[in-house]
mmCIF file of C-alpha atoms in Angstrom:
data_model
loop_
_atom_site.group_PDB
_atom_site.id
_atom_site.type_symbol
_atom_site.label_atom_id
_atom_site.label_comp_id
_atom_site.label_asym_id
_atom_site.label_seq_id
_atom_site.Cartn_x
_atom_site.Cartn_y
_atom_site.Cartn_z
ATOM 1 C CA MET A 13 0.433 -8.068 59.745
ATOM 2 C CA ARG A 14 3.260 -8.446 57.270
ATOM 3 C CA LYS A 15 3.674 -4.821 56.228
ATOM 4 C CA ASP A 16 7.231 -4.657 57.501
ATOM 5 C CA GLU A 17 8.461 -7.678 55.508
ATOM 6 C CA ASN A 18 10.545 -7.061 52.408
ATOM 7 C CA CYS A 19 9.152 -9.304 49.725
ATOM 8 C CA PRO A 20 11.400 -9.687 46.686
ATOM 9 C CA GLU A 21 9.714 -8.929 43.369
ATOM 10 C CA PRO A 22 9.521 -11.915 41.030
ATOM 11 C CA GLN A 23 11.949 -11.641 38.138
ATOM 12 C CA LYS A 24 10.239 -11.295 34.786
ATOM 13 C CA ARG A 25 11.523 -13.227 31.810
ATOM 14 C CA GLN A 26 12.884 -10.940 29.131
ATOM 15 C CA LEU A 27 11.935 -11.922 25.603
ATOM 16 C CA ALA A 28 13.541 -10.612 22.451
ATOM 17 C CA PHE A 29 11.433 -8.391 20.194
ATOM 18 C CA GLN A 30 9.550 -10.583 17.748
ATOM 19 C CA GLY A 31 7.407 -8.005 15.935
ATOM 20 C CA VAL A 32 7.750 -6.366 12.561
ATOM 21 C CA GLY A 33 9.150 -2.855 12.173
ATOM 22 C CA ARG A 34 7.222 -0.320 10.114
ATOM 23 C CA MET A 35 8.193 3.167 8.976
ATOM 24 C CA LEU A 36 5.646 5.959 8.593
ATOM 25 C CA GLY A 37 5.097 6.713 4.950
ATOM 26 C CA SER A 38 6.526 3.422 3.747
ATOM 27 C CA SER A 39 4.624 1.164 1.396
ATOM 28 C CA SER A 40 2.605 -1.721 2.782
ATOM 29 C CA SER A 41 4.593 -4.340 0.882
ATOM 30 C CA SER A 42 6.902 -6.449 2.999
ATOM 31 C CA ASN A 43 10.413 -5.231 2.280
ATOM 32 C CA THR A 44 13.024 -7.371 4.004
ATOM 33 C CA THR A 45 15.997 -5.123 3.257
ATOM 34 C CA ALA A 46 16.684 -1.787 4.882
ATOM 35 C CA PRO A 47 16.356 1.209 2.572
ATOM 36 C CA GLY A 48 19.724 2.364 1.366
ATOM 37 C CA PRO A 49 20.837 5.803 0.286
ATOM 38 C CA SER A 50 19.056 7.177 -2.743
ATOM 39 C CA THR A 51 21.027 7.010 -5.971
ATOM 40 C CA SER A 52 18.595 8.957 -8.144
ATOM 41 C CA ALA A 53 19.910 11.629 -10.491
ATOM 42 C CA ARG A 54 17.302 14.148 -9.280
ATOM 43 C CA PRO A 55 18.769 17.359 -7.809
ATOM 44 C CA VAL A 56 18.334 17.931 -4.094
ATOM 45 C CA THR A 57 16.401 21.178 -4.629
ATOM 46 C CA SER A 58 13.571 19.597 -6.659
ATOM 47 C CA ALA A 59 10.228 18.972 -4.968
ATOM 48 C CA PRO A 60 8.593 15.536 -5.059
ATOM 49 C CA THR A 61 5.766 15.091 -7.534
ATOM 50 C CA PRO A 62 2.366 15.677 -5.917
ATOM 51 C CA ILE A 63 0.177 12.657 -5.272
ATOM 52 C CA ALA A 64 -3.604 12.845 -5.554
ATOM 53 C CA GLY A 65 -5.273 12.524 -2.140
ATOM 54 C CA PRO A 66 -8.122 10.218 -1.229
ATOM 55 C CA VAL A 67 -11.577 10.827 -2.671
ATOM 56 C CA VAL A 68 -13.962 11.961 0.073
ATOM 57 C CA ASN A 69 -17.700 11.520 -0.201
ATOM 58 C CA PRO A 70 -19.258 14.691 1.325
ATOM 59 C CA ASN A 71 -22.482 12.780 2.096
ATOM 60 C CA LEU A 72 -20.756 10.451 4.580
ATOM 61 C CA PRO A 73 -19.794 11.403 8.159
ATOM 62 C CA THR A 74 -16.234 12.562 8.818
ATOM 63 C CA THR A 75 -13.961 12.570 11.839
ATOM 64 C CA SER A 76 -10.828 14.305 13.065
ATOM 65 C CA LEU A 77 -7.626 12.963 14.568
ATOM 66 C CA GLN A 78 -5.830 14.403 17.569
ATOM 67 C CA LEU A 79 -2.153 13.711 18.216
ATOM 68 C CA ARG A 80 -0.460 14.512 21.515
ATOM 69 C CA LEU A 81 3.235 15.125 21.110
ATOM 70 C CA ALA A 82 5.936 14.358 23.649
ATOM 71 C CA ASP A 83 6.191 18.040 24.635
ATOM 72 C CA GLY A 84 2.473 18.117 25.488
ATOM 73 C CA THR A 85 1.221 19.998 22.432
ATOM 74 C CA ARG A 86 -1.725 18.753 20.401
ATOM 75 C CA MET A 87 -2.143 18.484 16.653
ATOM 76 C CA VAL A 88 -5.714 18.203 15.366
ATOM 77 C CA SER A 89 -6.341 17.197 11.792
#
């Protein structure tokens, strides 16, 4: 048997990342420039304007999402 032989692992080719980066909460339009610092005249203490949520039909089935965080805790929504 060849259990005692040291077989070298084949070297894997490393490819550069060729995907597209996305940020949570960003719009779905393709923005090729990185977001810069905000230059709005709005004070820092003001709250953002509320946005209406999605319309939910109570007659249709619903579901819940569960997120597991890196520290092991769960968030159910």
